[in-house]
Amino acid sequence: GDSVTQMEGPVTLSEEAFLTINCTYTATGYPSLFWYVQYPGEGLQLLLKATKADDKGSNKGFEATYRKETTSFHLEKGSVQVSDSAVYFCALSAGQGGKLIFGQGTELSVKP
Amino acid sequence: DTGVSQNPRHKITKRGQNVTFRCDPISEHNRLYWYRQTLGQGPEFLTYFQNEAQLEKSRLLSDRFSAERPKGSFSTLEIQRTEQGDSAMYLCASSLGFRDYGYTFGSGTRLTVV
């Protein structure tokens, strides 16, 4: 079945460091890919998405490119801030129902 | 747009009791999804509705779980004879039709079964 695998956390970075969170997927067909963020005590928020191969999603300085050849959707940010501390979830949506399948989440902690 | 609203935010119940959660989606969204999230894990799909029709249920949704969406508006998720393993965050999300639009999540209902 369809699945998403993320790099394990927690990831601890200093402010202004470069961030990469790896995400790979397994899916039949052509899924849409998403990154969601969950700040402490809050619900899931859509960070960015890509709907077809080679699409780049971007938002708030974060970027991810849909790579069909490597079945990957890695999240990157050039300079992280303390306010980026959160749990990041990679997800895919496939099939007529459009349900989301999530990875296990990667906790990011950014220190001043 | 008031977002997706879930009530209650927290629920503590004794094992064996029944509980019901409510989700109010964004008004124009025709699809509504329920997920369950346990500590340190990503959300797991439970079921979804298109308008009032329940179109898919996960194998995670045992006979003790039932969901409804009368009139295609709000939805309820009921758990009968709760067990300690039911302790989790229950998330509701809504979307407008196609999967490419993304989904708006509520803040969730945290259930603790003691």
mmCIF file of C-alpha atoms in Angstrom:
data_model
loop_
_atom_site.group_PDB
_atom_site.id
_atom_site.type_symbol
_atom_site.label_atom_id
_atom_site.label_comp_id
_atom_site.label_asym_id
_atom_site.label_seq_id
_atom_site.Cartn_x
_atom_site.Cartn_y
_atom_site.Cartn_z
ATOM 1 C CA GLY A 1 0.000 0.000 0.000
ATOM 2 C CA ASP A 2 0.891 3.662 -0.147
ATOM 3 C CA SER A 3 3.303 4.925 2.492
ATOM 4 C CA VAL A 4 5.484 7.862 3.516
ATOM 5 C CA THR A 5 8.829 7.679 5.286
ATOM 6 C CA GLN A 6 10.465 10.669 6.956
ATOM 7 C CA MET A 7 13.828 11.100 8.565
ATOM 8 C CA GLU A 8 13.718 10.550 12.284
ATOM 9 C CA GLY A 9 13.956 13.413 14.679
ATOM 10 C CA PRO A 10 14.426 15.339 16.705
ATOM 11 C CA VAL A 11 16.474 17.666 14.553
ATOM 12 C CA THR A 12 18.230 20.417 16.495
ATOM 13 C CA LEU A 13 19.673 23.403 14.630
ATOM 14 C CA SER A 14 21.028 26.801 15.474
ATOM 15 C CA GLU A 15 19.213 29.859 14.200
ATOM 16 C CA GLU A 16 20.081 30.712 10.563
ATOM 17 C CA ALA A 17 21.237 27.174 9.810
ATOM 18 C CA PHE A 18 20.159 25.313 6.664
ATOM 19 C CA LEU A 19 17.370 22.793 7.078
ATOM 20 C CA THR A 20 16.666 19.606 5.176
ATOM 21 C CA ILE A 21 14.041 17.082 6.254
ATOM 22 C CA ASN A 22 13.996 14.022 4.031
ATOM 23 C CA CYS A 23 10.758 12.465 2.842
ATOM 24 C CA THR A 24 10.312 9.517 0.485
ATOM 25 C CA TYR A 25 7.110 7.868 -0.578
ATOM 26 C CA THR A 26 5.666 4.727 -2.103
ATOM 27 C CA ALA A 27 2.494 5.053 -4.105
ATOM 28 C CA THR A 28 0.635 3.630 -7.035
ATOM 29 C CA GLY A 29 -0.507 6.211 -9.527
ATOM 30 C CA TYR A 30 0.382 9.870 -9.259
ATOM 31 C CA PRO A 31 -0.116 11.248 -5.769
ATOM 32 C CA SER A 32 -0.167 14.846 -4.649
ATOM 33 C CA LEU A 33 2.437 15.590 -1.985
ATOM 34 C CA PHE A 34 2.159 17.843 1.047
ATOM 35 C CA TRP A 35 4.107 19.165 3.994
ATOM 36 C CA TYR A 36 2.120 19.993 7.110
ATOM 37 C CA VAL A 37 3.436 21.712 10.229
ATOM 38 C CA GLN A 38 2.183 21.335 13.783
ATOM 39 C CA TYR A 39 3.258 24.026 16.218
ATOM 40 C CA PRO A 40 3.137 23.208 19.947
ATOM 41 C CA GLY A 41 -0.459 23.087 21.143
ATOM 42 C CA GLU A 42 -1.914 23.776 17.713
ATOM 43 C CA GLY A 43 -3.514 21.836 14.880
ATOM 44 C CA LEU A 44 -1.965 20.770 11.597
ATOM 45 C CA GLN A 45 -1.392 23.543 9.092
ATOM 46 C CA LEU A 46 -0.683 23.105 5.414
ATOM 47 C CA LEU A 47 2.821 24.405 4.711
ATOM 48 C CA LEU A 48 3.170 23.643 1.008
ATOM 49 C CA LYS A 49 2.098 21.207 -1.674
ATOM 50 C CA ALA A 50 2.961 19.888 -5.124
ATOM 51 C CA THR A 51 0.575 18.092 -7.408
ATOM 52 C CA LYS A 52 2.776 16.690 -10.171
ATOM 53 C CA ALA A 53 6.348 15.676 -10.910
ATOM 54 C CA ASP A 54 8.939 18.482 -10.921
ATOM 55 C CA ASP A 55 6.522 20.909 -9.249
ATOM 56 C CA LYS A 56 8.091 22.996 -6.491
ATOM 57 C CA GLY A 57 5.948 23.973 -3.535
ATOM 58 C CA SER A 58 7.041 26.959 -1.475
ATOM 59 C CA ASN A 59 5.811 28.970 1.477
ATOM 60 C CA LYS A 60 7.366 31.054 4.275
ATOM 61 C CA GLY A 61 10.869 30.363 2.971
ATOM 62 C CA PHE A 62 10.326 26.589 2.881
ATOM 63 C CA GLU A 63 10.588 24.675 -0.404
ATOM 64 C CA ALA A 64 10.091 21.111 -1.587
ATOM 65 C CA THR A 65 10.338 19.646 -5.090
ATOM 66 C CA TYR A 66 8.294 16.645 -6.254
ATOM 67 C CA ARG A 67 10.907 14.183 -7.565
ATOM 68 C CA LYS A 68 9.228 11.243 -9.267
ATOM 69 C CA GLU A 69 12.490 9.532 -10.238
ATOM 70 C CA THR A 70 13.623 9.329 -6.630
ATOM 71 C CA THR A 71 10.092 9.261 -5.118
ATOM 72 C CA SER A 72 11.096 12.089 -2.799
ATOM 73 C CA PHE A 73 9.742 15.386 -1.514
ATOM 74 C CA HIS A 74 12.451 16.765 0.773
ATOM 75 C CA LEU A 75 11.702 19.921 2.761
ATOM 76 C CA GLU A 76 14.348 22.674 2.775
ATOM 77 C CA LYS A 77 14.817 26.124 4.224
ATOM 78 C CA GLY A 78 17.880 28.253 3.806
ATOM 79 C CA SER A 79 17.855 29.959 7.211
ATOM 80 C CA VAL A 80 15.719 28.669 10.058
ATOM 81 C CA GLN A 81 14.338 30.769 12.891
ATOM 82 C CA VAL A 82 13.421 29.893 16.458
ATOM 83 C CA SER A 83 9.776 30.301 15.436
ATOM 84 C CA ASP A 84 10.148 27.379 12.996
ATOM 85 C CA SER A 85 10.380 24.964 15.927
ATOM 86 C CA ALA A 86 7.548 22.499 15.342
ATOM 87 C CA VAL A 87 6.758 19.004 14.110
ATOM 88 C CA TYR A 88 6.773 18.617 10.324
ATOM 89 C CA PHE A 89 4.732 15.949 8.552
ATOM 90 C CA CYS A 90 5.129 14.790 4.978
ATOM 91 C CA ALA A 91 1.961 13.371 3.418
ATOM 92 C CA LEU A 92 0.597 12.077 0.159
ATOM 93 C CA SER A 93 -2.888 12.000 -1.258
ATOM 94 C CA ALA A 94 -3.875 9.425 -3.797
ATOM 95 C CA GLY A 95 -6.936 7.779 -5.191
ATOM 96 C CA GLN A 96 -10.458 9.038 -5.669
ATOM 97 C CA GLY A 97 -11.067 9.490 -1.979
ATOM 98 C CA GLY A 98 -8.209 11.881 -1.490
ATOM 99 C CA LYS A 99 -7.328 10.637 1.974
ATOM 100 C CA LEU A 100 -3.957 11.702 3.293
ATOM 101 C CA ILE A 101 -1.264 9.229 4.285
ATOM 102 C CA PHE A 102 1.239 10.751 6.689
ATOM 103 C CA GLY A 103 4.793 10.067 7.661
ATOM 104 C CA GLN A 104 5.603 9.753 11.333
ATOM 105 C CA GLY A 105 6.654 13.376 11.674
ATOM 106 C CA THR A 106 10.004 15.068 12.312
ATOM 107 C CA GLU A 107 10.433 17.340 15.301
ATOM 108 C CA LEU A 108 12.536 20.422 14.638
ATOM 109 C CA SER A 109 14.027 22.449 17.449
ATOM 110 C CA VAL A 110 15.823 25.703 16.586
ATOM 111 C CA LYS A 111 18.061 27.234 19.252
ATOM 112 C CA PRO A 112 18.954 30.947 19.390
ATOM 113 C CA ASP B 1 -14.013 31.472 7.043
ATOM 114 C CA THR B 2 -14.008 30.333 10.652
ATOM 115 C CA GLY B 3 -11.948 27.210 10.020
ATOM 116 C CA VAL B 4 -12.710 23.683 11.144
ATOM 117 C CA SER B 5 -14.101 23.530 14.661
ATOM 118 C CA GLN B 6 -13.912 20.479 16.911
ATOM 119 C CA ASN B 7 -15.593 19.935 20.254
ATOM 120 C CA PRO B 8 -14.773 19.174 22.925
ATOM 121 C CA ARG B 9 -11.056 19.992 22.970
ATOM 122 C CA HIS B 10 -10.418 17.471 25.713
ATOM 123 C CA LYS B 11 -12.358 14.481 26.974
ATOM 124 C CA ILE B 12 -11.506 12.209 29.876
ATOM 125 C CA THR B 13 -13.681 9.136 30.208
ATOM 126 C CA LYS B 14 -13.713 5.892 32.105
ATOM 127 C CA ARG B 15 -13.112 2.656 30.266
ATOM 128 C CA GLY B 16 -16.349 1.209 28.971
ATOM 129 C CA GLN B 17 -18.130 4.536 28.580
ATOM 130 C CA ASN B 18 -19.349 5.938 25.270
ATOM 131 C CA VAL B 19 -18.056 9.233 23.916
ATOM 132 C CA THR B 20 -19.078 11.448 21.014
ATOM 133 C CA PHE B 21 -17.051 14.127 19.270
ATOM 134 C CA ARG B 22 -18.289 16.809 16.929
ATOM 135 C CA CYS B 23 -16.668 18.437 13.909
ATOM 136 C CA ASP B 24 -17.944 21.519 12.097
ATOM 137 C CA PRO B 25 -16.144 21.859 8.755
ATOM 138 C CA ILE B 26 -15.677 24.944 6.629
ATOM 139 C CA SER B 27 -19.155 25.580 5.293
ATOM 140 C CA GLU B 28 -18.475 25.233 1.579
ATOM 141 C CA HIS B 29 -16.300 22.130 1.930
ATOM 142 C CA ASN B 30 -18.057 18.982 0.751
ATOM 143 C CA ARG B 31 -15.482 16.465 1.991
ATOM 144 C CA LEU B 32 -14.877 15.691 5.636
ATOM 145 C CA TYR B 33 -12.225 13.375 7.057
ATOM 146 C CA TRP B 34 -11.519 11.869 10.461
ATOM 147 C CA TYR B 35 -8.004 10.921 11.556
ATOM 148 C CA ARG B 36 -6.493 9.580 14.747
ATOM 149 C CA GLN B 37 -3.076 10.644 16.010
ATOM 150 C CA THR B 38 -1.186 8.972 18.810
ATOM 151 C CA LEU B 39 1.840 10.451 20.529
ATOM 152 C CA GLY B 40 4.890 10.627 18.304
ATOM 153 C CA GLN B 41 3.070 9.384 15.227
ATOM 154 C CA GLY B 42 1.518 10.907 12.169
ATOM 155 C CA PRO B 43 -2.252 11.042 11.797
ATOM 156 C CA GLU B 44 -3.924 7.840 10.588
ATOM 157 C CA PHE B 45 -6.961 7.923 8.346
ATOM 158 C CA LEU B 46 -10.218 6.663 9.852
ATOM 159 C CA THR B 47 -13.039 7.591 7.490
ATOM 160 C CA TYR B 48 -14.321 10.231 5.113
ATOM 161 C CA PHE B 49 -17.561 11.691 3.837
ATOM 162 C CA GLN B 50 -18.500 13.363 0.614
ATOM 163 C CA ASN B 51 -21.505 15.433 1.545
ATOM 164 C CA GLU B 52 -23.608 13.082 3.706
ATOM 165 C CA ALA B 53 -22.307 9.836 2.203
ATOM 166 C CA GLN B 54 -19.635 7.888 4.077
ATOM 167 C CA LEU B 55 -17.454 6.636 1.231
ATOM 168 C CA GLU B 56 -14.517 4.929 2.899
ATOM 169 C CA LYS B 57 -13.685 3.451 6.280
ATOM 170 C CA SER B 58 -10.280 2.320 7.468
ATOM 171 C CA ARG B 59 -9.716 -1.091 8.993
ATOM 172 C CA LEU B 60 -8.735 0.913 12.080
ATOM 173 C CA LEU B 61 -12.395 1.781 12.509
ATOM 174 C CA SER B 62 -13.663 -1.137 14.561
ATOM 175 C CA ASP B 63 -17.333 -1.905 15.159
ATOM 176 C CA ARG B 64 -17.178 0.269 18.266
ATOM 177 C CA PHE B 65 -16.634 3.349 16.126
ATOM 178 C CA SER B 66 -19.358 5.046 14.131
ATOM 179 C CA ALA B 67 -19.382 8.303 12.246
ATOM 180 C CA GLU B 68 -22.213 10.300 10.767
ATOM 181 C CA ARG B 69 -22.623 13.440 8.745
ATOM 182 C CA PRO B 70 -26.318 14.205 8.575
ATOM 183 C CA LYS B 71 -27.297 16.689 5.879
ATOM 184 C CA GLY B 72 -23.698 16.966 4.783
ATOM 185 C CA SER B 73 -22.796 19.602 7.348
ATOM 186 C CA PHE B 74 -21.294 18.788 10.767
ATOM 187 C CA SER B 75 -20.084 15.302 11.611
ATOM 188 C CA THR B 76 -19.997 13.214 14.768
ATOM 189 C CA LEU B 77 -17.642 10.407 15.712
ATOM 190 C CA GLU B 78 -18.870 8.068 18.431
ATOM 191 C CA ILE B 79 -16.795 5.484 20.253
ATOM 192 C CA GLN B 80 -18.724 2.896 22.220
ATOM 193 C CA ARG B 81 -17.336 0.916 25.161
ATOM 194 C CA THR B 82 -14.081 2.878 25.149
ATOM 195 C CA GLU B 83 -10.785 1.095 25.774
ATOM 196 C CA GLN B 84 -7.471 2.506 26.961
ATOM 197 C CA GLY B 85 -6.074 1.973 23.474
ATOM 198 C CA ASP B 86 -8.569 4.514 22.170
ATOM 199 C CA SER B 87 -6.662 7.286 23.942
ATOM 200 C CA ALA B 88 -5.456 9.595 21.161
ATOM 201 C CA MET B 89 -6.016 12.900 19.426
ATOM 202 C CA TYR B 90 -8.951 12.723 17.019
ATOM 203 C CA LEU B 91 -8.578 15.128 14.132
ATOM 204 C CA CYS B 92 -11.144 16.333 11.664
ATOM 205 C CA ALA B 93 -10.295 17.870 8.303
ATOM 206 C CA SER B 94 -12.358 19.246 5.459
ATOM 207 C CA SER B 95 -11.670 19.986 1.826
ATOM 208 C CA LEU B 96 -13.388 21.303 -1.246
ATOM 209 C CA GLY B 97 -13.728 18.446 -3.694
ATOM 210 C CA PHE B 98 -10.451 17.461 -5.190
ATOM 211 C CA ARG B 99 -7.398 16.381 -3.272
ATOM 212 C CA ASP B 100 -5.233 19.001 -4.932
ATOM 213 C CA TYR B 101 -6.803 21.760 -2.906
ATOM 214 C CA GLY B 102 -5.260 20.618 0.355
ATOM 215 C CA TYR B 103 -7.121 20.086 3.568
ATOM 216 C CA THR B 104 -7.935 22.276 6.551
ATOM 217 C CA PHE B 105 -7.570 20.581 9.909
ATOM 218 C CA GLY B 106 -9.297 21.314 13.169
ATOM 219 C CA SER B 107 -7.381 21.533 16.451
ATOM 220 C CA GLY B 108 -8.545 18.077 17.441
ATOM 221 C CA THR B 109 -10.204 16.397 20.400
ATOM 222 C CA ARG B 110 -7.840 14.751 22.843
ATOM 223 C CA LEU B 111 -9.380 11.635 24.366
ATOM 224 C CA THR B 112 -7.998 10.076 27.507
ATOM 225 C CA VAL B 113 -9.502 6.778 28.653
ATOM 226 C CA VAL B 114 -8.755 5.952 32.271
#
